[in-house]
PDB file of C-alpha atoms in Angstrom:
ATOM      1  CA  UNK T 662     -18.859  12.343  25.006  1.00 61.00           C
ATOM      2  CA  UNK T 663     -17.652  12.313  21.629  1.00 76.00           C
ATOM      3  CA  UNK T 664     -19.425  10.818  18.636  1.00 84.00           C
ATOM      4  CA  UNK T 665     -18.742   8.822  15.824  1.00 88.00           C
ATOM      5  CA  UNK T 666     -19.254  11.189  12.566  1.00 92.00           C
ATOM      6  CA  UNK T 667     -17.483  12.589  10.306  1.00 93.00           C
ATOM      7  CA  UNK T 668     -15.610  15.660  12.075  1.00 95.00           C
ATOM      8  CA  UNK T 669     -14.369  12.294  14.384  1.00 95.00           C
ATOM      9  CA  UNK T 670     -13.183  10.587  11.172  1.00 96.00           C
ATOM     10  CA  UNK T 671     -11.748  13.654   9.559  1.00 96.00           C
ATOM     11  CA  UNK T 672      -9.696  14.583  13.030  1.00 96.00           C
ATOM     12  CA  UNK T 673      -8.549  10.650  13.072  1.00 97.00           C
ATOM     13  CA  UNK T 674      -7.462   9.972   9.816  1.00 98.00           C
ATOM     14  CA  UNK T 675      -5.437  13.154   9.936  1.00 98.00           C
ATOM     15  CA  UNK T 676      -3.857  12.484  12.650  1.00 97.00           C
ATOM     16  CA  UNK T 677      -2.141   9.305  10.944  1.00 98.00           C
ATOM     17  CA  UNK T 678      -0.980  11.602   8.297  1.00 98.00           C
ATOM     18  CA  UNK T 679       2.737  11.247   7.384  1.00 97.00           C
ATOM     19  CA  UNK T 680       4.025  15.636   6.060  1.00 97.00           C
ATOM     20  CA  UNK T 681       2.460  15.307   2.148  1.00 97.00           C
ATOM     21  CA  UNK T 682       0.478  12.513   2.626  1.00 98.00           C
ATOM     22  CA  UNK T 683      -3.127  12.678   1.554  1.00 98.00           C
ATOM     23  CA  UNK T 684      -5.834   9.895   2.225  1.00 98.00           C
ATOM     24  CA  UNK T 685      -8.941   8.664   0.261  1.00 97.00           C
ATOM     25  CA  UNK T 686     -11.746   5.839   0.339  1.00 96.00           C
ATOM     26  CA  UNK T 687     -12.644   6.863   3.937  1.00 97.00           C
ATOM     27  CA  UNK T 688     -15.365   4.864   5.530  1.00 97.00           C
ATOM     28  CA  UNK T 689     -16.862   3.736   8.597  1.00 96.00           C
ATOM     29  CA  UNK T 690     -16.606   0.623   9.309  1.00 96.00           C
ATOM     30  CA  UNK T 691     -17.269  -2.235  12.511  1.00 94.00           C
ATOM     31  CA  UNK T 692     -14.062  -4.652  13.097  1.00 93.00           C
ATOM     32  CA  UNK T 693     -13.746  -8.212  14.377  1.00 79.00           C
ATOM     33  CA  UNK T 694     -16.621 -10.369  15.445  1.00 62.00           C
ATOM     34  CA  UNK T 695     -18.724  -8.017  17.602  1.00 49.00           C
ATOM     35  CA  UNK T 696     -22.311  -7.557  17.675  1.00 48.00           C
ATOM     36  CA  UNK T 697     -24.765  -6.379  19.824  1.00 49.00           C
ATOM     37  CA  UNK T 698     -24.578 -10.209  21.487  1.00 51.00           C
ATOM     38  CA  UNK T 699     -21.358  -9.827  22.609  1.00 50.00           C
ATOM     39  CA  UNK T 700     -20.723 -10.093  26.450  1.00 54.00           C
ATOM     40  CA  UNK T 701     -19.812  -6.200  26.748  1.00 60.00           C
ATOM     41  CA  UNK T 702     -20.998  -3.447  24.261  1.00 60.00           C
ATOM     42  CA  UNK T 703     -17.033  -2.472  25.134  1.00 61.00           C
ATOM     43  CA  UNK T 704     -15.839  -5.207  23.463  1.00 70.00           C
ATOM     44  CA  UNK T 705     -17.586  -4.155  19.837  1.00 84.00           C
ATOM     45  CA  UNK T 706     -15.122  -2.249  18.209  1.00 91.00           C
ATOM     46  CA  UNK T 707     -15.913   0.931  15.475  1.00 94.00           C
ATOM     47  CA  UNK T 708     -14.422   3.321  13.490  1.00 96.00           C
ATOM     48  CA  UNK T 709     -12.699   4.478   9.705  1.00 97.00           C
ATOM     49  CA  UNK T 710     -10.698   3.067   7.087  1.00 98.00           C
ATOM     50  CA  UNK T 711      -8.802   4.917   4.136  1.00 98.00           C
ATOM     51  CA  UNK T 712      -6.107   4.533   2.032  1.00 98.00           C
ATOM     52  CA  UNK T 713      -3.612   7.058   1.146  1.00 98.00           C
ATOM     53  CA  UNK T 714      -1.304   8.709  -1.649  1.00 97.00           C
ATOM     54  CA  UNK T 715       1.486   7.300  -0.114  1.00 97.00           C
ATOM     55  CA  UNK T 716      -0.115   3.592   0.042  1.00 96.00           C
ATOM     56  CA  UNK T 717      -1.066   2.772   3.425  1.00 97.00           C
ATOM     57  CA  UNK T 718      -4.298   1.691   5.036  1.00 97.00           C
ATOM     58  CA  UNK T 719      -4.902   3.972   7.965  1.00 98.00           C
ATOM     59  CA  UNK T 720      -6.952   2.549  10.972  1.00 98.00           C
ATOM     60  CA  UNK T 721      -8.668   4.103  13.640  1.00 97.00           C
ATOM     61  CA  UNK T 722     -10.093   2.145  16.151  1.00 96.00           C
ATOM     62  CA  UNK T 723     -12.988   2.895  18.850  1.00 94.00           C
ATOM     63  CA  UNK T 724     -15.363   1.114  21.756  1.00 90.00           C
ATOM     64  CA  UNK T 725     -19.010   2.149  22.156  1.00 86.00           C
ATOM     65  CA  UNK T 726     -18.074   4.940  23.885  1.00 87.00           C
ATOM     66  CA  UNK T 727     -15.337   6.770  21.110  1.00 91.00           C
ATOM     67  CA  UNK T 728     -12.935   5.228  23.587  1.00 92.00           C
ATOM     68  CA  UNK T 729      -9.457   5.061  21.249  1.00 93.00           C
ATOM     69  CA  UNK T 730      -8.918   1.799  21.041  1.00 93.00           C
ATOM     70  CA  UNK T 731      -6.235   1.736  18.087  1.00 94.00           C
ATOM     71  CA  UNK T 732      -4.638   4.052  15.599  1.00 97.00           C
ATOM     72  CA  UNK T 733      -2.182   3.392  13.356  1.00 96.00           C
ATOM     73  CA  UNK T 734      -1.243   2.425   9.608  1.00 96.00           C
ATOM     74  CA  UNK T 735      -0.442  -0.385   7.704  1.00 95.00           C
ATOM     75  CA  UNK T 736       1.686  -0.082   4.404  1.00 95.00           C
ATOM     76  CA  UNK T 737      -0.573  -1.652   1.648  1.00 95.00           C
ATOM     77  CA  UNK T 738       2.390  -3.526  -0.295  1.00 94.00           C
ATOM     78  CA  UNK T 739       2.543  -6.237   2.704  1.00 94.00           C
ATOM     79  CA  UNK T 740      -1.266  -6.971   1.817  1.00 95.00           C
ATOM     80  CA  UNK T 741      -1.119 -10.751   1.533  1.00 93.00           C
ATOM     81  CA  UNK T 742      -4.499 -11.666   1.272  1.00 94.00           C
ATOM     82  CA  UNK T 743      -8.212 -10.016   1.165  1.00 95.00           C
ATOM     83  CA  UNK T 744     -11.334 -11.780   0.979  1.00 95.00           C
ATOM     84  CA  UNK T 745     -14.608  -9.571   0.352  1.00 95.00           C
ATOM     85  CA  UNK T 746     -17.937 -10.750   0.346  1.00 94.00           C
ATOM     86  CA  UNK T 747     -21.569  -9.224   0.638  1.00 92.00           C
ATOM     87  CA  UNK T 748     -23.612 -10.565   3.545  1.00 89.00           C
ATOM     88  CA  UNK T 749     -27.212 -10.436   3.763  1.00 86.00           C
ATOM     89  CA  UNK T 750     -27.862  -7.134   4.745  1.00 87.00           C
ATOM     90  CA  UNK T 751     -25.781  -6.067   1.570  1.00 90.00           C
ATOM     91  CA  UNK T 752     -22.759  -4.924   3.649  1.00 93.00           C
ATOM     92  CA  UNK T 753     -18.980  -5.795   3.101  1.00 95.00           C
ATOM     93  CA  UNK T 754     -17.854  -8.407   5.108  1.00 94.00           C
ATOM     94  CA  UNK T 755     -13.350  -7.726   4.594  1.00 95.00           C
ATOM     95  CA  UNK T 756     -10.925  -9.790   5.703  1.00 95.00           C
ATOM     96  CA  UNK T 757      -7.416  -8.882   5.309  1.00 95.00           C
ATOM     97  CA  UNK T 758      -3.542 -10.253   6.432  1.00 94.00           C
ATOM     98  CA  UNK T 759      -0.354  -8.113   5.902  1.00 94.00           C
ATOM     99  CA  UNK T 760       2.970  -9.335   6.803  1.00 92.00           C
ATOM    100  CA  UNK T 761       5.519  -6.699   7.620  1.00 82.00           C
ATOM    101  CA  UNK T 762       8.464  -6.729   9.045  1.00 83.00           C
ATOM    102  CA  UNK T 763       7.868 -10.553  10.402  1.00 87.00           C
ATOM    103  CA  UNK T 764       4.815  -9.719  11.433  1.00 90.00           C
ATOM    104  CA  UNK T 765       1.456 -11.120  10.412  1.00 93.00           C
ATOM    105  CA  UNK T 766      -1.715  -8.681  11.158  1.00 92.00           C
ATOM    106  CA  UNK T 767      -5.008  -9.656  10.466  1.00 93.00           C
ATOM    107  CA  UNK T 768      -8.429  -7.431  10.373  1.00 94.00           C
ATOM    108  CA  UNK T 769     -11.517  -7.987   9.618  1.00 94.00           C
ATOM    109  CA  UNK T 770     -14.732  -5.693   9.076  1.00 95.00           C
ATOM    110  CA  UNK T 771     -18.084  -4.619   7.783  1.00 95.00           C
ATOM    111  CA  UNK T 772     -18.642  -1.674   5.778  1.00 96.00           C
ATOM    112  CA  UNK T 773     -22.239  -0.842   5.203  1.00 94.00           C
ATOM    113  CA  UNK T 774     -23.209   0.965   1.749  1.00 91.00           C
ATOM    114  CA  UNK T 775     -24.923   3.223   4.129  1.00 90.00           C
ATOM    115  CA  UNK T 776     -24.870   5.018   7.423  1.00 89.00           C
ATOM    116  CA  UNK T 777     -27.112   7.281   9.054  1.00 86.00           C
ATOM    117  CA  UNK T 778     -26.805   9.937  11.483  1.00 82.00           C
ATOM    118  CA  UNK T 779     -23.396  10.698  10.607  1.00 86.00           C
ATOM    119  CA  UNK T 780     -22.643  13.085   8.172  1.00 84.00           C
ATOM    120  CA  UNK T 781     -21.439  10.558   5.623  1.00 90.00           C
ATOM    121  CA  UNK T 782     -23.057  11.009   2.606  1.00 91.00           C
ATOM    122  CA  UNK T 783     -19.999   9.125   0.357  1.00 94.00           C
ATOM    123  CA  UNK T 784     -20.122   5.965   2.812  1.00 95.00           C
ATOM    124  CA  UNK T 785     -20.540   3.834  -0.452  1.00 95.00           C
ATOM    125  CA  UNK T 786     -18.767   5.718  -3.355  1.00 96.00           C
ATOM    126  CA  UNK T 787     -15.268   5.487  -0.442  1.00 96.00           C
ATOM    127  CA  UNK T 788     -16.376   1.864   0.122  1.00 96.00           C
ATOM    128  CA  UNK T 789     -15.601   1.025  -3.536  1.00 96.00           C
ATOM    129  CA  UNK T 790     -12.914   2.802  -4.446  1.00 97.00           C
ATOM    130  CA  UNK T 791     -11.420   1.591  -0.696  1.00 97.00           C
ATOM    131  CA  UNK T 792     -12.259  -1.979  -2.013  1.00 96.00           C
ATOM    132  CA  UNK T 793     -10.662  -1.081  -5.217  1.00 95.00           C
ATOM    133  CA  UNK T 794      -7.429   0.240  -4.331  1.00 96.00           C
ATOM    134  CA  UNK T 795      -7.075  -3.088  -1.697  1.00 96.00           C
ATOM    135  CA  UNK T 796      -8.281  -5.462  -4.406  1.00 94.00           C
ATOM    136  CA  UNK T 797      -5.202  -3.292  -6.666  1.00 93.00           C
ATOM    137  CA  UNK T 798      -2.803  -4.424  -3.555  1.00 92.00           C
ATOM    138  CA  UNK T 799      -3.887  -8.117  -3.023  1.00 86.00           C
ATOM    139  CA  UNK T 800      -1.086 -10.240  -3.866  1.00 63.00           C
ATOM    140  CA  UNK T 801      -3.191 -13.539  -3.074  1.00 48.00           C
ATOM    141  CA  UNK T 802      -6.179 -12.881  -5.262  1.00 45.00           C
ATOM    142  CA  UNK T 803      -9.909 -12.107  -4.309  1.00 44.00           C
ATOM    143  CA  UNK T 804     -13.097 -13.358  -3.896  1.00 47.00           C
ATOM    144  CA  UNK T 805     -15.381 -11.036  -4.155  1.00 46.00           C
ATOM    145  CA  UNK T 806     -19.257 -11.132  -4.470  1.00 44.00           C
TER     146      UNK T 806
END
């Protein structure tokens, strides 16, 4: 079974890549409303967040068990609004909405400062200067803690 770390991250990011196209900011992140007192550990959904030269959010999506889950990009100029706040245990609680092409997509997620076990050493240098670039993109303002 694969694991969530860094050569994961790395191979999934890249994978998004359009030919040139470079990303930054990468972090690991948990989206939605799971937690470990959800119905099925399935349902929780993990995995990375970056931004890129070419100013898109890339998105790679997993279950429990590195099952892909999603993958894809969204182009940061149809950022409508983001909402950031700290929760107690000092993580990033994000909530975004783009509109493209008619379309309205929301996510939400938690990026922890820290993470253990994975080879991510930069978890919370990428989490700012994620944060930064999407705060850069908001066209609805933020609130951030």
């Amino acid at each position: 079974m694969r694991k969530l770390d860094k050569k994961l991250m790395e191979t999934a990011l890249q994978s998004l890549l359009l030919p040139g196209e470079g990303y930054f900011g990468a972090v690991y992140a948990g989206f939605g409303r799971g937690s470990v007192l959800s119905t099925s550990a399935l349902d929780n959904r993990y995995g990375f967040l970056a931004v890129t030269n070419q100013n898109r959010l890339l998105i790679a999506q997993y279950n429990i068990l590195t099952m892909p889950l999603f993958q894809g990009a969204l182009p940061l100029q149809a950022l409508e609004s983001l909402k950031v706040s700290k929760t107690i245990l000092n993580m990033y609680s994000v909530k975004m909405q783009f509109r493209a092409q008619g379309e309205t997509c929301k996510l939400a997620c938690k990026i922890s400062p820290n993470v253990y076990g994975m080879g991510l050493k930069e978890q919370q240098e990428n989490a700012e200067q994620l944060l930064k670039v999407l705060q850069k993109w908001n066209h609805a303002g933020l609130d951030s803690a």
